[in-house]
Amino acid sequence: MARVQYSKLDRRHFPKIYLFLLPTLILFAMFYLWPIIQVLFTAFTKWDGFNSPKFDISNPFVNFLQLFKMRGFMPSLKNLFWWSLIAMTLHVGIGTLVGFLLAQKLKGWKFVRAVFMIPNVISSAAWAMIYRFIFNKDFGLLNGIIRTVNPNFAVNWFYESPAAFWAITFTWLFYAVIVTLIVLADLMAIPQELHEAAEIDGASGWKKTLKIDLPLCRNSIGTGVILSITSRIAMYENIALTSRGGPGNDTMGLAVLLVKSINDYNYGLANAIALMMFVFGILVMLLINRVFRMNDPVY
Amino acid sequence: MKKVLALVLAAMMLLGMMPFALADGVVSVTIPHYKTGENVGAIFFLPQVERFNALYEGKYHIEIEELTQDMYADKIQQLGQQRKLPVLVEGGNTEWIKNVVIPNNLFTDLAPFLAEHKEVADLLIESNLAYNTTEDGKVFSVALPVIRPMGMYYNGEMIDLGGKTPAEMSWDEFTEALGDNKIAFMTGENAWTTTLAFSSMIAVEEGGAELLRSHTIDKLYDFNQPAILNAVAKLQKILQNYASSNTVGAVYADAANAFMSKNAAVIANGSWMVGDFAEDGGKWSNGFDGSTVHGAVLPGNVALANTDGFGWWIPANASDAEKELGMAFIAFMNTPAELEAYMLAEGGVAPNLKVSDEYTEKAKASGLMYEYVNAVNADTIICPSFGDCVPSSVGDQEFGKLLPQLIDGTLTPEAFCAELTAAAEETRLN
C-alpha cells in the first residue's frame, strides 16, 4: 500500500488533531491499557486480589499449568471452537441474509428492522431467564410444541447432555442484528451506478448479489465474524444464568471459569484466563482480517 | 444560560456521587444491603433503619441502597478492593473476610465499643464472640445474639404424619408418610432448600453432625467420607422420588411457588420465611391459603444453625463520625426492644436475653412462628448447614450444578462426591 503523503497544510493541523485525540487516548490508557497491562503481569503471579501479587521465578507459568489441570478448561476450549464455528457461519449468515433482505427495501422493511432490533435491547440476563422458560422441561414452549407430535417427549434442555450445548447456542444464535446493521450500512453505500451497469450488461438479481454486493460487503461481513466470535469468547450471562457450565462441563466457557476463579480469590488464575481470552481475540482479529482481506481497499 | 445549567447539573451529579455528606451536622451515610425490595428480610430491616433514623433525627441518617442477595457479598468484595467499603457491612464472604479483611486490618476493632457498651457485650453469644475475635484480641464484627435454627415447613392438609412430628421421624419414615406428595427442592442459585435438607441427612449419619461442626472455619475439601456418601445416596433417592417436578433448574422463587401452590407439601427454610408463609401472606394459589402450614425441625430431629458467623462490622476506611454512626446502629439493633421485635418478625431465640412478658405473649400469639421456633427440643441435633462448611464456589455453584446429574442418575453418589472433591480442590490457591 502506498504511503500517504501529507501536505504542509495537513501537517499544520496535526497538533489540533492530536489534541482532540488526547482525551480519548487518556481514557483508553486509564480504563483499558493499564488494566490490560495489569492482567498481563498478574497472569504470571499468585494473587488473591488484595495482597500484592507474588511472582515465582522458578514457576512463572503456574497459573497456566493450573488452568490446564482444571476440569472445565478443555471442555471450554472445545465449546469455544464449536460456538465460534457456528457463530461465523450460521449466526453471521443469518445476520447477513436479513441485511440483504432489508436492503431490498420491501414494504415494511423499516418496521422489520426495528423488530429485529428488539432482542438486542433486552439484556442477555433477561434473555437467559426467558430461555429458562422456553426450555423448561414441564411447561416450556419448545417441549410443548414437540409434544404435539411426540406426547412423551421430555428433555430438560439446559440440564441434559447434549441438549444443553444446543440450548445455550439457541440463546444467541438468531440475534444477529449487529451483523445485519453493519452489512446493511455497507449495502446502502454501494454506488447505484454499479448495479445499473450490471443491469445494462444483462446481470440477473442473483448475479448482482453474488458478484457485486457480497464482495463489496466483505469488510462488514468480516467485522461481523470478528464481533460474533469475540462475543463467544466473552460469553458469560447466557451460561451462568442457565446451565452454569453443566451438565458436567458440557457448556463451560472461559468467562465462567474466570468468574469462578475470582470467587475463589485466585485472581492470578483469573487473569491467566483473561489473558488467554485476550490472545484468542487478537488471533481471531488477525486471522479474519487476513481471510477477508480487510486491509485491502474494497472499491 | 446553558453553561450555568450545565454547571449546576455537573455539581448535582458530583454531590450525588459522594458517599456521605455532612449537612447541618447530620452524619448521613448510604449503605448497600440486600434486605430491601422483595427480599423477606426487608420486612423487618427497613422499618428498623427508619426507627434508627427517627431516634437519631438531626444526628445520624442511614440510607439503604438496594442490592439483590446474590450480589451482596460480591459487591462488598468489589468495594473492598476499591477501598470504598460502606460504613456498615453485614457479614460478607467468609474466605474473603478471613484471608483479606482481617489480615489487612480493613475493619474497625469493636472491642472498645463492647467494653463501653456492656449491655450489648452481655447479650452476645460466647462462641460467636470468640469466632469474631482475632488472635490479637480485636473484635471484627458483632452478630445479633439470636440463634435461628433452620428447619422446614409442611402442609398439614397434604400429609398425615400419624400424630407424630417430623422431629420424631427419620427421613425414611417421613418420606413414606409423604406418599405421592413432593418436597420443594431446587438446583438453581445455591440450591438452598436442597442444601438444607441434605445437611440434615449428613447430620443424622454417624459422625455427620461433628463433621459439619468442625468445618465452618477450615472448610471441607474431601467429600469421599461415609457420612457424606450415605447422605448423598439418600438425597439421590429422595430427589428421584419426592422432588417437585420443577426441581431441576428451580431457583428459590420456583421452590417457594411449588410449596405455595400445593405442588409440594414440604419446603426446608428458616424462620424468617414465616412472613411469607403466614396465613395472610397473600401469595398462595390452587385453593391453598396457608392456614395448614406447620413449622418443624428437619426429619431426624435436626435443626441447622451456625453460630460461627460474621455479623455487622465497620470498615477501617470510615471516618470517625461515620464510625460513631455505625456503632450507634449496632448498639441500637442490640437493644432488648429491637431484639424482641426481630425475634417476633423473623424467629429465633436470644439465649442471653431476658425477654419481657409482652414478648412472650406476642410470640405465643404468632402461631406458626411460635410452632417453628419451639420445634427445637433438648434432643435436637443442632449443627451448621453443608453450605457453611464448604468453599464458597462449591456451596454456591458446584453443588447445585451437579444435582441434575445426581437426579437423572448420570452420577452415582460416589461419582458425585468425587466431583465435589475435585471442585473443592480446584478452589485452593497454589
XYZ file of C-alpha atoms in Angstrom:
729
model
C 0.000 0.000 0.000
C 1.371 3.408 -0.994
C 2.452 5.625 1.842
C 0.198 8.645 2.341
C 1.856 11.969 1.624
C 0.746 14.853 3.815
C 0.784 18.422 2.576
C 2.183 21.298 4.605
C -1.388 22.361 5.367
C -2.220 18.873 6.608
C 0.786 18.924 8.881
C -0.266 22.251 10.340
C -3.448 20.571 11.578
C -1.631 17.709 13.280
C -1.316 19.361 16.714
C -5.039 20.074 16.763
C -5.845 16.541 15.684
C -3.659 15.082 18.403
C -5.163 17.468 20.934
C -8.639 16.238 20.084
C -7.435 12.669 20.289
C -5.833 13.243 23.678
C -8.945 12.777 25.900
C -9.733 9.506 24.168
C -6.135 8.364 24.493
C -6.084 9.252 28.201
C -9.353 7.412 28.814
C -8.105 4.448 26.819
C -4.866 4.367 28.803
C -6.682 4.640 32.142
C -9.524 2.214 31.615
C -8.201 -0.213 29.025
C -4.456 -0.099 28.586
C -3.497 -0.050 32.256
C -5.895 -2.866 33.238
C -4.653 -4.889 30.271
C -1.043 -4.378 31.408
C -2.084 -5.411 34.931
C -3.772 -8.520 33.595
C -0.681 -9.333 31.545
C 1.567 -9.026 34.553
C -0.602 -10.658 37.211
C -1.431 -13.607 34.949
C 2.047 -14.861 35.823
C 1.717 -14.311 39.566
C -0.057 -15.795 42.529
C -2.582 -13.178 43.538
C -5.544 -13.294 45.899
C -6.858 -9.993 44.571
C -5.885 -7.944 47.556
C -2.399 -8.689 48.792
C 0.482 -7.945 46.451
C 0.862 -10.369 43.552
C 3.729 -12.820 44.084
C 5.876 -13.725 41.111
C 7.690 -17.039 41.357
C 10.659 -17.010 39.000
C 11.040 -20.789 39.262
C 7.496 -21.324 38.033
C 6.238 -18.314 36.064
C 3.559 -20.330 34.277
C 1.995 -21.621 37.472
C -1.470 -20.272 36.617
C -1.396 -21.649 33.107
C -0.371 -25.065 34.393
C -3.201 -24.949 36.911
C -5.547 -23.869 34.152
C -4.787 -26.980 32.145
C -5.467 -29.060 35.253
C -8.918 -27.503 35.687
C -11.555 -29.946 34.590
C -13.554 -27.262 32.890
C -10.754 -25.834 30.768
C -10.518 -28.285 27.874
C -14.328 -28.539 27.530
C -14.493 -24.751 27.470
C -11.948 -24.654 24.624
C -13.884 -27.318 22.752
C -17.117 -25.381 23.239
C -15.437 -22.177 22.122
C -14.298 -23.862 18.939
C -17.770 -25.143 18.069
C -19.549 -21.958 19.104
C -17.091 -19.904 17.046
C -17.728 -22.107 14.059
C -21.498 -21.781 14.475
C -21.154 -18.033 15.056
C -19.104 -17.383 11.932
C -21.340 -19.481 9.731
C -24.942 -19.636 10.939
C -25.045 -16.546 13.156
C -23.272 -14.254 10.698
C -25.122 -15.971 7.864
C -28.487 -15.149 9.412
C -27.436 -11.559 10.093
C -26.127 -11.103 6.552
C -29.194 -12.691 4.987
C -31.510 -10.378 6.917
C -29.297 -7.452 5.940
C -29.602 -8.367 2.262
C -33.367 -8.814 2.567
C -33.764 -5.445 4.263
C -31.620 -3.807 1.587
C -34.301 -4.769 -0.948
C -36.437 -2.171 0.844
C -39.574 -4.230 0.544
C -42.738 -2.802 2.071
C -42.359 -2.515 5.857
C -38.587 -3.051 5.871
C -38.051 -0.334 8.481
C -40.572 -1.994 10.782
C -38.877 -5.369 10.328
C -35.504 -3.772 11.073
C -36.894 -2.268 14.279
C -38.451 -5.574 15.318
C -35.201 -7.398 14.585
C -33.506 -4.857 16.869
C -35.728 -5.599 19.875
C -33.881 -8.673 21.201
C -30.711 -6.610 21.271
C -32.149 -4.044 23.645
C -33.077 -6.802 26.082
C -30.151 -7.733 28.293
C -28.520 -11.132 27.995
C -29.516 -11.780 31.601
C -33.183 -11.215 30.809
C -32.891 -13.387 27.741
C -31.347 -16.145 29.783
C -34.336 -16.046 32.129
C -36.762 -16.088 29.201
C -34.950 -19.050 27.722
C -35.175 -20.910 31.022
C -38.920 -20.832 30.495
C -38.758 -21.634 26.800
C -36.604 -24.684 27.524
C -38.368 -25.756 30.707
C -38.928 -29.486 30.782
C -42.519 -29.410 32.054
C -44.140 -26.276 30.723
C -41.545 -24.927 28.299
C -42.651 -23.651 24.913
C -40.275 -25.881 22.975
C -41.237 -29.112 24.704
C -44.885 -28.092 24.378
C -44.556 -27.796 20.613
C -42.646 -31.068 20.314
C -45.244 -32.834 22.487
C -47.921 -32.080 19.947
C -46.102 -34.613 17.750
C -44.485 -36.774 20.407
C -46.573 -36.692 23.620
C -43.913 -38.428 25.709
C -41.146 -36.013 24.823
C -39.385 -34.687 27.945
C -35.957 -33.146 27.605
C -34.559 -30.867 30.252
C -32.707 -28.757 27.740
C -30.323 -26.815 29.957
C -29.511 -29.740 32.215
C -29.129 -32.754 29.961
C -26.317 -33.731 27.692
C -26.013 -32.999 24.755
C -29.146 -30.833 24.700
C -27.581 -28.219 26.985
C -24.984 -27.244 24.369
C -27.698 -26.561 21.816
C -29.941 -24.828 24.335
C -27.128 -22.399 25.139
C -26.433 -21.982 21.423
C -30.065 -21.049 20.835
C -29.836 -18.228 23.386
C -27.681 -16.204 20.967
C -27.826 -17.833 17.549
C -30.632 -15.796 15.999
C -29.831 -12.415 17.498
C -27.547 -11.130 14.776
C -28.830 -7.602 14.432
C -25.375 -6.061 14.818
C -24.181 -8.056 11.816
C -27.345 -7.053 9.968
C -26.863 -3.353 10.637
C -23.212 -3.359 9.613
C -23.943 -5.282 6.419
C -26.977 -3.122 5.683
C -24.919 0.059 6.046
C -22.356 -1.338 3.619
C -25.060 -2.388 1.149
C -26.667 1.053 1.273
C -23.295 2.617 0.471
C -22.792 0.656 -2.744
C -22.982 3.150 -5.650
C -26.152 2.649 -7.656
C -24.136 3.006 -10.864
C -22.561 -0.394 -10.314
C -25.969 -2.063 -10.290
C -27.126 -0.063 -13.277
C -24.022 -1.002 -15.282
C -24.556 -4.655 -14.386
C -28.193 -4.473 -15.443
C -27.167 -2.997 -18.806
C -24.811 -5.957 -19.182
C -27.779 -8.243 -18.518
C -26.882 -9.400 -14.988
C -29.697 -11.073 -13.064
C -30.619 -10.073 -9.478
C -28.857 -13.119 -8.086
C -25.736 -12.403 -10.119
C -25.683 -8.794 -8.902
C -25.861 -10.009 -5.314
C -23.152 -12.581 -5.848
C -20.759 -10.552 -7.987
C -21.296 -7.016 -6.676
C -22.983 -6.871 -3.262
C -21.325 -9.767 -1.489
C -17.739 -8.858 -2.484
C -18.339 -5.213 -1.622
C -19.681 -6.214 1.818
C -16.529 -8.191 2.531
C -15.387 -5.833 5.243
C -18.693 -5.655 7.058
C -19.140 -9.421 6.976
C -15.566 -9.801 8.244
C -16.316 -7.338 11.032
C -19.464 -9.311 11.843
C -17.437 -12.504 12.082
C -14.913 -10.854 14.413
C -17.664 -9.438 16.606
C -19.600 -12.673 16.821
C -16.556 -14.815 17.633
C -15.228 -12.403 20.243
C -18.714 -12.360 21.788
C -18.489 -16.124 22.114
C -15.078 -15.843 23.767
C -16.527 -13.442 26.361
C -19.941 -15.147 26.696
C -20.923 -15.300 30.369
C -24.530 -14.468 31.250
C -26.048 -16.928 28.785
C -24.228 -19.750 30.587
C -24.052 -18.524 34.172
C -27.775 -17.816 34.387
C -28.902 -21.054 32.811
C -26.786 -24.209 32.810
C -23.878 -22.747 34.821
C -21.493 -24.702 32.638
C -23.182 -28.039 33.244
C -24.194 -30.786 32.961
C -20.669 -31.768 33.900
C -18.722 -29.221 31.900
C -20.756 -29.588 28.720
C -21.465 -25.879 28.396
C -18.458 -24.492 30.211
C -16.978 -21.259 28.918
C -13.776 -19.375 29.618
C -15.622 -16.421 31.149
C -17.443 -18.730 33.569
C -14.121 -20.232 34.649
C -12.735 -16.733 35.065
C -15.544 -15.671 37.390
C -15.254 -18.939 39.307
C -11.555 -18.239 39.883
C -12.382 -14.766 41.151
C -14.932 -16.264 43.550
C -12.179 -18.496 44.857
C -9.814 -15.498 45.275
C -7.472 -16.835 42.634
C -7.073 -13.604 40.699
C -3.779 -14.736 39.171
C -5.549 -17.689 37.601
C -8.491 -15.489 36.583
C -6.121 -13.130 34.806
C -4.359 -16.039 33.108
C -7.775 -16.950 31.680
C -8.363 -13.301 30.780
C -5.006 -13.195 29.035
C -5.894 -16.310 27.101
C -9.230 -14.755 26.078
C -7.384 -11.625 25.020
C -4.907 -13.598 22.919
C -7.731 -15.582 21.309
C -9.488 -12.322 20.446
C -6.367 -10.861 18.844
C -5.736 -14.071 16.898
C -9.296 -14.072 15.613
C -8.936 -10.457 14.523
C -5.684 -11.121 12.678
C -6.990 -14.270 11.051
C -10.287 -12.803 9.902
C -8.541 -9.656 8.751
C -6.368 -11.771 6.519
C -9.104 -14.133 5.302
C -11.437 -11.256 4.399
C -8.565 -9.059 3.151
C -9.971 -6.289 5.292
C -6.951 -4.039 4.861
C -7.274 -4.009 1.081
C -9.406 -1.283 -0.499
C -12.882 -2.512 -1.486
C -13.547 -0.041 -4.266
C -27.744 30.094 30.499
C -26.785 26.730 29.089
C -23.376 26.971 30.756
C -24.960 27.753 34.128
C -27.375 24.860 33.733
C -24.535 22.524 32.751
C -22.510 23.618 35.779
C -25.452 23.131 38.134
C -26.162 19.694 36.725
C -22.493 18.699 36.950
C -22.358 19.905 40.562
C -25.516 17.935 41.382
C -24.053 14.816 39.822
C -20.872 15.226 41.815
C -22.811 15.661 45.032
C -24.911 12.634 44.222
C -21.793 10.561 43.785
C -20.425 11.455 47.195
C -20.839 8.525 49.586
C -21.776 10.699 52.527
C -22.274 14.271 53.332
C -22.351 16.360 56.439
C -25.295 18.703 56.290
C -26.411 20.701 59.274
C -24.309 18.444 61.488
C -26.162 15.300 60.374
C -23.933 12.354 59.595
C -25.596 10.714 56.655
C -24.435 7.502 55.035
C -25.634 5.219 52.286
C -25.128 1.518 52.769
C -25.842 -1.175 50.199
C -27.899 -4.053 51.525
C -29.936 -6.923 50.207
C -32.698 -6.732 52.808
C -34.670 -4.470 50.532
C -37.438 -4.679 47.986
C -38.905 -8.158 47.723
C -36.300 -9.735 49.996
C -38.028 -11.227 53.018
C -35.515 -9.575 55.374
C -36.726 -6.160 54.209
C -39.941 -6.541 56.184
C -38.064 -6.069 59.443
C -34.838 -4.397 58.379
C -36.099 -1.326 56.517
C -38.504 -0.245 59.301
C -35.679 -0.848 61.766
C -33.464 1.574 59.829
C -36.330 4.064 59.867
C -36.699 3.666 63.622
C -32.979 4.345 63.969
C -33.233 7.420 61.752
C -36.172 8.692 63.787
C -34.377 8.096 67.091
C -31.272 9.919 65.921
C -33.016 12.560 63.848
C -30.721 15.532 63.362
C -27.660 13.472 64.269
C -27.421 10.344 62.120
C -29.170 9.214 58.979
C -28.863 5.916 57.101
C -29.968 5.465 53.512
C -30.203 1.970 52.085
C -29.049 1.190 48.566
C -30.873 -1.806 47.125
C -28.930 -4.897 46.149
C -30.012 -8.430 45.443
C -28.934 -11.033 47.992
C -26.898 -12.918 45.393
C -24.920 -9.784 44.578
C -24.281 -8.582 48.114
C -21.107 -10.485 49.011
C -19.588 -9.835 45.573
C -20.428 -6.140 45.712
C -18.911 -5.795 49.181
C -15.822 -7.600 47.961
C -15.520 -5.272 44.959
C -15.950 -2.211 47.164
C -13.321 -3.658 49.485
C -10.879 -3.942 46.614
C -11.533 -0.321 45.731
C -11.134 0.581 49.442
C -14.601 2.085 49.314
C -16.457 -0.148 51.736
C -19.692 1.265 53.096
C -19.824 2.355 56.732
C -21.759 -0.711 57.821
C -21.372 -4.170 56.382
C -23.266 -7.275 57.406
C -21.088 -10.350 57.058
C -19.696 -10.979 53.605
C -17.812 -13.822 52.054
C -16.186 -15.828 54.845
C -12.994 -16.641 52.987
C -12.563 -13.058 51.829
C -13.003 -11.763 55.372
C -10.606 -14.352 56.767
C -7.969 -14.018 54.059
C -8.214 -10.383 53.169
C -10.206 -8.163 55.528
C -8.847 -9.370 58.869
C -5.172 -9.885 57.876
C -5.124 -6.446 56.238
C -6.875 -4.705 59.140
C -9.624 -3.392 56.924
C -12.022 -3.299 59.844
C -12.604 -1.192 62.913
C -11.880 -3.032 66.145
C -15.167 -3.277 68.026
C -13.585 -4.414 71.325
C -13.547 -0.846 72.746
C -17.183 -0.469 71.669
C -18.149 -3.645 73.531
C -16.190 -2.542 76.586
C -18.138 0.696 76.534
C -21.493 -0.975 75.828
C -21.584 -3.743 78.369
C -25.313 -4.177 77.809
C -24.524 -5.297 74.253
C -21.497 -7.409 75.194
C -23.522 -9.304 77.815
C -26.052 -10.387 75.226
C -23.584 -11.779 72.710
C -23.310 -15.498 72.152
C -19.967 -16.534 73.614
C -18.916 -18.847 70.799
C -19.792 -16.233 68.205
C -17.811 -13.561 70.014
C -14.854 -15.944 70.138
C -15.230 -16.572 66.393
C -15.190 -12.834 65.774
C -12.202 -12.172 68.000
C -8.852 -12.112 66.248
C -5.644 -13.590 67.643
C -4.568 -10.168 68.845
C -7.806 -9.610 70.731
C -9.618 -7.373 68.258
C -13.331 -7.884 67.663
C -14.099 -7.975 63.965
C -17.881 -7.892 64.000
C -20.938 -8.035 66.217
C -23.558 -10.554 65.198
C -27.072 -10.340 66.569
C -27.259 -12.524 69.696
C -30.095 -14.557 68.240
C -29.894 -18.183 67.162
C -32.301 -19.053 64.400
C -32.198 -22.797 63.875
C -33.414 -23.647 60.392
C -35.887 -26.414 59.788
C -38.772 -26.779 57.416
C -42.421 -26.072 56.711
C -45.010 -28.620 55.725
C -48.600 -28.540 54.629
C -50.559 -30.465 57.253
C -53.512 -30.763 54.901
C -51.498 -32.738 52.378
C -49.590 -35.119 54.608
C -50.642 -37.226 57.539
C -47.804 -37.798 59.952
C -49.900 -40.120 62.095
C -49.799 -37.878 65.128
C -46.041 -37.600 65.073
C -43.920 -34.564 64.422
C -41.111 -34.636 61.831
C -38.668 -34.452 64.733
C -39.817 -37.902 65.791
C -39.306 -39.384 62.343
C -36.326 -40.383 60.250
C -36.085 -39.230 56.619
C -37.246 -42.698 55.524
C -40.303 -42.590 57.777
C -41.043 -39.042 56.752
C -40.852 -39.715 53.017
C -43.020 -42.783 53.483
C -45.622 -40.577 55.128
C -45.368 -38.193 52.195
C -46.945 -40.761 49.867
C -47.336 -39.120 46.472
C -46.637 -35.671 47.803
C -43.479 -33.839 46.894
C -40.753 -31.767 48.511
C -39.863 -28.351 47.106
C -36.239 -28.865 46.149
C -34.161 -26.697 43.839
C -30.915 -26.941 41.878
C -30.644 -23.315 40.724
C -28.901 -20.450 42.544
C -27.191 -22.010 45.562
C -29.690 -24.899 45.745
C -30.717 -23.518 49.127
C -33.690 -25.709 50.067
C -31.904 -28.818 48.823
C -28.766 -27.917 50.765
C -30.757 -27.601 53.998
C -32.388 -30.994 53.587
C -29.055 -32.527 52.558
C -27.378 -31.050 55.642
C -29.860 -32.807 57.885
C -29.191 -36.074 56.052
C -25.484 -35.679 56.799
C -26.200 -34.712 60.408
C -28.060 -37.937 61.174
C -25.243 -40.089 59.808
C -22.671 -41.389 62.272
C -20.170 -38.596 62.871
C -22.037 -36.377 60.406
C -23.008 -33.595 62.791
C -19.462 -33.457 64.192
C -18.103 -33.333 60.653
C -20.238 -30.294 59.861
C -19.463 -28.594 63.148
C -15.742 -28.993 62.637
C -15.565 -27.418 59.179
C -17.098 -23.989 59.490
C -13.662 -22.398 59.776
C -11.392 -24.845 57.955
C -13.535 -25.833 55.032
C -14.283 -29.346 53.897
C -12.368 -30.428 50.790
C -12.805 -34.183 50.898
C -16.328 -35.398 50.327
C -15.415 -39.046 49.945
C -16.449 -39.778 53.508
C -19.036 -42.285 54.699
C -21.321 -39.685 56.305
C -21.463 -37.629 53.122
C -21.605 -40.599 50.758
C -24.541 -42.092 52.655
C -26.296 -38.731 52.772
C -25.808 -38.251 49.022
C -27.237 -41.721 48.377
C -30.265 -40.823 50.485
C -30.584 -37.429 48.801
C -30.473 -39.053 45.370
C -33.256 -41.448 46.290
C -35.390 -38.667 47.709
C -34.717 -36.319 44.790
C -35.655 -39.033 42.332
C -38.872 -39.953 44.113
C -40.068 -36.973 46.094
C -38.756 -33.837 44.375
C -41.317 -31.415 42.979
C -41.474 -31.559 39.200
C -39.775 -28.188 38.703
C -36.755 -29.053 40.867
C -34.160 -29.178 38.090
C -33.182 -25.609 37.348
C -35.526 -24.228 40.006
C -34.440 -21.096 41.824
C -35.780 -20.295 45.283
C -38.838 -18.491 43.930
C -39.749 -21.657 41.976
C -39.361 -23.845 45.057
C -41.463 -21.471 47.185
C -44.052 -21.336 44.428
C -44.234 -25.138 44.342
C -44.986 -25.151 48.066
C -47.426 -22.267 47.989
C -49.346 -23.712 45.075
C -49.688 -27.160 46.661
C -47.336 -28.727 44.131
C -45.095 -29.624 47.033
C -46.044 -30.435 50.603
C -42.705 -29.616 52.210
C -40.057 -26.929 51.916
C -36.938 -26.523 54.001
C -36.182 -22.973 55.070
C -35.514 -20.701 58.015
C -37.877 -18.982 60.398
C -37.611 -15.701 58.506
C -39.922 -17.141 55.880
C -42.840 -17.165 58.296
C -43.815 -13.740 56.961
C -44.228 -15.305 53.524
C -45.845 -18.488 54.743
C -48.141 -16.939 57.321
C -51.814 -17.202 56.571
C -52.144 -13.616 55.394
C -49.084 -13.817 53.179
C -51.214 -13.382 50.058
C -49.004 -15.497 47.816
C -50.959 -18.728 47.886
C -52.696 -20.367 44.968
C -54.528 -23.539 43.975
C -57.081 -23.067 46.726
C -54.418 -23.072 49.404
C -54.394 -20.246 51.906
C -51.507 -21.353 54.088
C -53.692 -21.990 57.105
C -52.455 -25.573 57.361
C -48.753 -24.770 57.220
C -46.707 -26.097 60.127
C -43.190 -25.295 61.169
C -40.855 -28.082 62.242
C -37.284 -29.186 62.542
C -35.958 -31.423 59.786
C -36.538 -35.195 59.940
C -34.083 -36.904 62.256
C -34.671 -34.017 64.703
C -32.105 -31.793 63.058
C -32.043 -28.006 63.114
C -29.380 -26.048 61.304
C -27.625 -23.134 62.898
C -24.156 -21.809 62.643
C -23.003 -19.573 65.437
C -19.617 -19.286 63.733
C -20.521 -16.390 61.554
C -19.739 -12.774 60.955
C -22.158 -10.025 61.860
C -22.114 -6.279 61.431
C -18.730 -4.643 61.021
C -17.366 -1.211 60.332
C -14.613 -0.856 57.749
C -11.411 0.935 58.725
C -11.821 3.443 55.913
C -14.853 5.055 57.598
C -14.349 8.494 59.123
C -14.635 8.921 62.904
C -18.097 10.421 62.549
C -19.184 7.521 60.371
C -17.729 5.016 62.816
C -19.771 6.609 65.593
C -22.873 6.253 63.456
C -22.021 2.629 62.725
C -21.550 1.817 66.385
C -24.760 3.646 67.303
C -26.616 1.465 64.791
C -25.061 -1.738 66.132
C -25.975 -0.703 69.686
C -29.494 0.166 68.537
C -30.018 -3.217 66.870
C -28.967 -4.932 70.081
C -31.357 -3.157 72.425
C -33.818 -5.601 74.046
C -36.775 -3.921 72.346
C -35.223 -4.285 68.888
C -34.121 -7.862 69.529
C -37.607 -8.830 70.672
C -39.114 -7.146 67.632
C -36.616 -9.014 65.460
C -37.436 -12.377 67.023
C -41.138 -11.745 66.628
C -40.642 -10.880 62.965
C -38.071 -13.462 61.941
C -37.993 -16.004 64.733
C -35.094 -17.314 66.762
C -34.038 -17.267 70.362
C -31.644 -14.966 72.188
C -30.072 -17.167 74.880
C -28.692 -14.272 76.939
C -31.703 -12.007 76.717
C -34.330 -11.937 79.440
C -37.414 -11.450 77.356
C -40.355 -9.385 78.509
C -43.771 -10.828 79.328
C -45.196 -8.814 76.497
C -42.830 -10.544 74.100
C -43.794 -14.000 75.376
C -47.471 -13.237 74.905
C -46.942 -11.909 71.399
C -44.739 -14.867 70.490
C -47.437 -17.337 71.550
C -49.986 -15.415 69.535
C -47.794 -15.590 66.435
C -48.861 -19.202 65.816
C -46.672 -20.521 63.041
C -43.578 -18.674 64.252
C -44.047 -19.962 67.783
C -44.517 -23.501 66.497
C -41.421 -23.224 64.289
C -39.144 -21.835 66.989
C -40.378 -24.238 69.642
C -39.935 -27.292 67.449
C -36.373 -27.432 68.745
C -36.098 -29.601 71.832
C -33.320 -30.790 74.101
C -32.542 -33.754 71.808
C -32.411 -31.733 68.603
C -29.151 -32.072 66.697
C -28.072 -28.509 66.025
C -25.276 -28.123 63.508
C -24.192 -25.842 60.658
C -25.500 -26.411 57.177
C -23.436 -28.014 54.420
C -23.077 -24.619 52.728
C -21.317 -23.231 55.806
C -18.691 -25.959 55.622
C -17.521 -25.920 52.019
C -15.569 -23.467 49.831
C -17.909 -20.808 48.524
C -17.858 -21.809 44.858
C -18.638 -25.404 45.874
C -21.588 -24.391 48.032
C -22.882 -21.650 45.762
C -22.291 -23.200 42.347
C -20.862 -26.688 42.064
C -23.284 -28.457 44.396
C -26.331 -27.143 42.547
C -24.693 -27.616 39.170
C -24.075 -31.303 39.847
C -27.526 -32.051 41.268
C -29.298 -32.535 37.905
C -26.865 -35.342 37.110
C -27.454 -36.912 40.508
C -31.172 -36.777 39.838
C -31.029 -38.314 36.368
C -28.609 -40.970 37.576
C -25.697 -39.875 35.389
C -23.712 -39.530 38.586
C -23.653 -42.153 41.304
C -23.295 -40.902 44.891
C -19.617 -41.891 44.741
C -19.084 -40.010 41.480
C -20.995 -37.024 42.858
C -18.720 -36.884 45.913
C -15.657 -37.320 43.716
C -16.788 -34.408 41.546
C -17.386 -32.232 44.598
C -13.959 -33.154 45.951
C -12.300 -32.279 42.649
C -14.208 -28.986 42.511
C -13.169 -28.153 46.069
C -9.534 -28.963 45.305
C -9.621 -26.546 42.379
C -10.513 -23.726 44.753
C -7.253 -23.991 46.663
C -4.640 -21.407 45.843
C -1.371 -22.898 44.656
